[in-house]
Short mmCIF file of C-alpha atoms and ligand atoms in Angstrom, two decimals:
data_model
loop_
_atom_site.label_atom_id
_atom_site.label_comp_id
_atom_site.label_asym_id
_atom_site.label_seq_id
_atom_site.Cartn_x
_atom_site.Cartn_y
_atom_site.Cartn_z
CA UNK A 187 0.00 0.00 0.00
CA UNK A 188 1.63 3.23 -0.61
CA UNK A 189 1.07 6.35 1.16
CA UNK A 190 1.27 9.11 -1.23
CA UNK A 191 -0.18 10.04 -4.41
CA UNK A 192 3.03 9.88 -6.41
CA UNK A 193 3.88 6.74 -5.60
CA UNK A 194 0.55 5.26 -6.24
CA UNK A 195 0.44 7.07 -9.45
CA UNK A 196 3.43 5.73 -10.74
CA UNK A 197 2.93 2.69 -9.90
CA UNK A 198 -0.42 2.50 -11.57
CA UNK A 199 0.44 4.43 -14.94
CA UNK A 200 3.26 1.45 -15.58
CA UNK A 201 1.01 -1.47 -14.99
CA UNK A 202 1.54 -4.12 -16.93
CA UNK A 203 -0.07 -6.78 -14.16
CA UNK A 204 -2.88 -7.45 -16.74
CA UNK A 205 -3.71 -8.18 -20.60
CA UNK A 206 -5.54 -5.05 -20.72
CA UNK A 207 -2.15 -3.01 -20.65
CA UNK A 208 -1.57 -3.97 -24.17
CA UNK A 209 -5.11 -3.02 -25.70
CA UNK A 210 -5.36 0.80 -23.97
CA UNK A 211 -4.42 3.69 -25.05
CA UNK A 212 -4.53 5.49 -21.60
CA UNK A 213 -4.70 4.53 -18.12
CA UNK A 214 -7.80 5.62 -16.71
CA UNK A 215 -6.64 6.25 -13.10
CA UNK A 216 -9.54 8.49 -11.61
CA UNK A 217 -10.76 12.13 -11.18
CA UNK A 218 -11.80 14.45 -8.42
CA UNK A 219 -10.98 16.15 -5.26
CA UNK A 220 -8.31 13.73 -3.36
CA UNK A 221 -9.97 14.91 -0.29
CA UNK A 222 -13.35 14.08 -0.92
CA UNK A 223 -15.98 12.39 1.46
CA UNK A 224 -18.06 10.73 -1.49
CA UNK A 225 -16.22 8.71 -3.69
CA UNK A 226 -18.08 7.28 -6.96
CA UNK A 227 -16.51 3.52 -8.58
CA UNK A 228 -17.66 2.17 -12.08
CA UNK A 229 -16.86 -0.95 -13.47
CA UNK A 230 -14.06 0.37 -16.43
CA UNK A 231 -13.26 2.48 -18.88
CA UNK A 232 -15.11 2.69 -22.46
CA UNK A 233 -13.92 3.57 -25.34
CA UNK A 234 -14.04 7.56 -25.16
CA UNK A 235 -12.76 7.28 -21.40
CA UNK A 236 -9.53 5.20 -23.09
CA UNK A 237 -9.03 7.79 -25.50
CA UNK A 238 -9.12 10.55 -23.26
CA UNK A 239 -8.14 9.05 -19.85
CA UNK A 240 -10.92 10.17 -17.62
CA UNK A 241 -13.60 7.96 -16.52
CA UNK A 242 -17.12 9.08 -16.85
CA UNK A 243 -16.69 11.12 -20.11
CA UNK A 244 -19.41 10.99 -23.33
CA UNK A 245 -22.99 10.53 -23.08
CA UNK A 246 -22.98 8.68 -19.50
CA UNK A 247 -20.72 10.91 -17.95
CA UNK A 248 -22.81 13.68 -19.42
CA UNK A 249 -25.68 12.24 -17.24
CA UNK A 250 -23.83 11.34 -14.40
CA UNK A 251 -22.80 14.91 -14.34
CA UNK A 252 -26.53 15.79 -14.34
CA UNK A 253 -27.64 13.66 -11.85
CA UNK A 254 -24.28 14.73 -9.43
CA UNK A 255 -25.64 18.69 -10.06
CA UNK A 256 -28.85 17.66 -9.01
CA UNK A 257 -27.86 16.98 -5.14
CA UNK A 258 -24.98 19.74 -6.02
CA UNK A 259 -22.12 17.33 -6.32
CA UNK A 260 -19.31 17.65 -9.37
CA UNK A 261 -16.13 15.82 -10.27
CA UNK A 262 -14.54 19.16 -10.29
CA UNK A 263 -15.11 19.83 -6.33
CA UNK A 264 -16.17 17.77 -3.89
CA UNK A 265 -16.18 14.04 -5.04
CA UNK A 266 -13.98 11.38 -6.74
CA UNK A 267 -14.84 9.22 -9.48
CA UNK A 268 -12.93 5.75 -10.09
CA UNK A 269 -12.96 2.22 -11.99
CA UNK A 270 -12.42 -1.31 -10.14
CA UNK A 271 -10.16 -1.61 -13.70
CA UNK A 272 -8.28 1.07 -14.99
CA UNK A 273 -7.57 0.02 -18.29
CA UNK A 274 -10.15 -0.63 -21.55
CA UNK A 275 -11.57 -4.24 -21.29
CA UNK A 276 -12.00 -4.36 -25.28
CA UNK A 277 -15.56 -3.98 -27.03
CA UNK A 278 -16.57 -3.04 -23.30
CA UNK A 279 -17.37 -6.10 -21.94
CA UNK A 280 -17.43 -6.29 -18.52
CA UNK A 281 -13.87 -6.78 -16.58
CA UNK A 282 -12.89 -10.69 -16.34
CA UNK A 283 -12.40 -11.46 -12.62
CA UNK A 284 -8.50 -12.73 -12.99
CA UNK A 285 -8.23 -8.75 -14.35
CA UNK A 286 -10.27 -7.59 -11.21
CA UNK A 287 -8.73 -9.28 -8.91
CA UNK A 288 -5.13 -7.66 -10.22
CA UNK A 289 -6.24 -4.35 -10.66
CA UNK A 290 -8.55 -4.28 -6.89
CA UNK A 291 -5.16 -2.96 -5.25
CA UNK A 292 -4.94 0.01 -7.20
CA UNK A 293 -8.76 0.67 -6.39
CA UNK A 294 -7.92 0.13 -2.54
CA UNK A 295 -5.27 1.89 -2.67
CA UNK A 296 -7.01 5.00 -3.51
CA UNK A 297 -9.49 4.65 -1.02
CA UNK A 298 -6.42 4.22 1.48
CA UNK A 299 -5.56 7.85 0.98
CA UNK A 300 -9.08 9.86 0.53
CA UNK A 301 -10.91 8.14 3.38
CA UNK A 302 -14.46 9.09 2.22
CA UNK A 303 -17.14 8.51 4.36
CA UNK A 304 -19.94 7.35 1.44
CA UNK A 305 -18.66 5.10 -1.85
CA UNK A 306 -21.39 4.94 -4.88
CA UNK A 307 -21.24 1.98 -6.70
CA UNK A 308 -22.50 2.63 -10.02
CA UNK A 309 -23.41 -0.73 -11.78
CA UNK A 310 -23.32 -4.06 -10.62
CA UNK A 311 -19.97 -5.27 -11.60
CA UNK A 312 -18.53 -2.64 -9.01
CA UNK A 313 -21.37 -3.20 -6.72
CA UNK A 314 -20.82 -6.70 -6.36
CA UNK A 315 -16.96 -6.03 -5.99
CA UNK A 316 -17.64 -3.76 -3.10
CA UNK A 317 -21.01 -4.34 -1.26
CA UNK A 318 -21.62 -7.89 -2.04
CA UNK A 319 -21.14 -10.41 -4.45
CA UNK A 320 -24.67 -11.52 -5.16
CA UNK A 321 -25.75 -7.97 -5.04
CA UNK A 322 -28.78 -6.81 -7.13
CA UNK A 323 -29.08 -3.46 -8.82
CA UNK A 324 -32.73 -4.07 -9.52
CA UNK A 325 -33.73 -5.07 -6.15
CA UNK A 326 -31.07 -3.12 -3.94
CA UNK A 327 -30.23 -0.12 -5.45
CA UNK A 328 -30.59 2.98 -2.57
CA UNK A 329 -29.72 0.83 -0.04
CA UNK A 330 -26.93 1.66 1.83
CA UNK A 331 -24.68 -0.63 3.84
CA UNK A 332 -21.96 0.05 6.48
CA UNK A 333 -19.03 -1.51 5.86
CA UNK A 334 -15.80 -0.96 8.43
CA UNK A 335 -17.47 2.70 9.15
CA UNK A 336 -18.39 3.82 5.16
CA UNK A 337 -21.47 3.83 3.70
CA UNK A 338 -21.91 2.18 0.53
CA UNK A 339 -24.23 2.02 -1.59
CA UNK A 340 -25.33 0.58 -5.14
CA UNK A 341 -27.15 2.23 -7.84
CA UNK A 342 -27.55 2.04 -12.12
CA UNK A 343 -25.01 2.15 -14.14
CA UNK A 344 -25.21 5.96 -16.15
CA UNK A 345 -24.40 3.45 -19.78
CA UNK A 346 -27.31 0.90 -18.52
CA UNK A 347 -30.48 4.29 -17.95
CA UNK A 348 -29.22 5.38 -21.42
CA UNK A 349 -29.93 1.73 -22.52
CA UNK A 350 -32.72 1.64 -20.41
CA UNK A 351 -34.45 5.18 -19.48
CA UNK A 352 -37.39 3.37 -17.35
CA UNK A 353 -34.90 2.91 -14.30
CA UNK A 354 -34.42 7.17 -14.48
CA UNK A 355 -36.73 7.69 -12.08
CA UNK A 356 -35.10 5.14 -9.97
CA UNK A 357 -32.17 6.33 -10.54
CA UNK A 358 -33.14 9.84 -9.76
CA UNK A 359 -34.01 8.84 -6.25
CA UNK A 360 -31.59 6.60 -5.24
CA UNK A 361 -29.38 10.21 -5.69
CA UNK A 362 -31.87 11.67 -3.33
CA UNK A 363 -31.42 9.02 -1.00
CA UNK A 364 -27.58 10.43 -1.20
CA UNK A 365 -28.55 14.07 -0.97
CA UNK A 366 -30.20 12.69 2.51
CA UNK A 367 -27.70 10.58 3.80
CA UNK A 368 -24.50 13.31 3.14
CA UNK A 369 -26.80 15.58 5.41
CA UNK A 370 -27.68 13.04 8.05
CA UNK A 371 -24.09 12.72 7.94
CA UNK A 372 -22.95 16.52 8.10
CA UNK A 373 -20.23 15.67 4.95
CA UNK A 374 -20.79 18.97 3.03
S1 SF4 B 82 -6.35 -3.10 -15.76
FE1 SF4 B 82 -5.32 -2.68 -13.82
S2 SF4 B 82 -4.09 -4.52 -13.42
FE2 SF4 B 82 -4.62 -4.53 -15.60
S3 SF4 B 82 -2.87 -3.50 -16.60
FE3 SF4 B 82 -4.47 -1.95 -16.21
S4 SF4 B 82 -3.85 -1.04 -14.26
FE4 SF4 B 82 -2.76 -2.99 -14.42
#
């Protein structure tokens, strides 16, 4: 585990530990205030977050944008956004677990040095990572769980509402349901 930034960084933007080093084009290490007390994880880059190394960018980061400005959250101040994998699984399928399970340290590592109080999974394949393996997005999303002292909680993928705009509404209020609990918890 290392303790600063730098070394993490570094350590990180040479990977090699997985396959997916030879298909990116960049590292998609994460973005956001190192100091925040919400953190956001995905599953993995796409294809416009491997060409421009952020995570969240084109049409779903567009609405996860949206939906963050709603409860008056943005990448740009007071959260972090990461992946469980920080390289491009091609054709984005979902991460293989042999690539999880090498890239997890990088993800832990990172929440090592913000500390947040409240992590967002968005999607299942980080939900189950984090919350619990046989979690549900359908049936569980809003509901938070306290793990060593964080709250975490699970909620739809931004790529799966554009796929599927029925879950919106859900969607919309499981972001409430945020809104509430960063008051209850006095984080902003
Ligand atoms: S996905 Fe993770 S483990 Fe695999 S090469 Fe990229 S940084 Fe390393």
């Amino acid at each position: 585990m290392f303790s600063s930034w730098k070394e993490l960084e570094e350590s990180c933007f040479s990977c090699q530990k997985c396959s997916l080093s030879e298909t990116r084009k960049n590292l998609v290490f994460g973005v956001g205030n190192k100091e925040a007390k919400i953190m956001f994880v995905g599953e993995g880059p796409g294809e416009q977050e491997d060409l421009k190394g952020e995570p969240f960018v084109g049409k779903s980061g567009q609405l996860l944008d949206q939906y963050l400005e709603l409860i008056d959250l943005s990448r740009k101040t007071n959260i972090y956004i990461a992946n469980i994998v920080k390289c491009r699984p091609p054709g984005n399928r979902d991460p293989k677990e042999e690539e999880a399970q090498m890239c997890i340290s990088h993800l832990r590592n990172q929440v090592y040095l913000i500390r947040p109080k409240i992590i967002v999974c968005l999607g299942r394949v980080a939900a189950q990572r984090l919350i619990s393996p046989d979690f549900r997005v359908t049936k569980q999303h809003g509901e938070f769980y306290e793990k060593n002292s964080v709250y975490m909680m699970g909620t739809f993928h931004p790529s799966a509402l554009l796929r599927n705009p029925g879950n919106k509404p859900d969607a919309l209020s499981d972001f409430q349901k945020l809104r509430e609990k960063i008051r209850e918890l006095d984080l902003l």
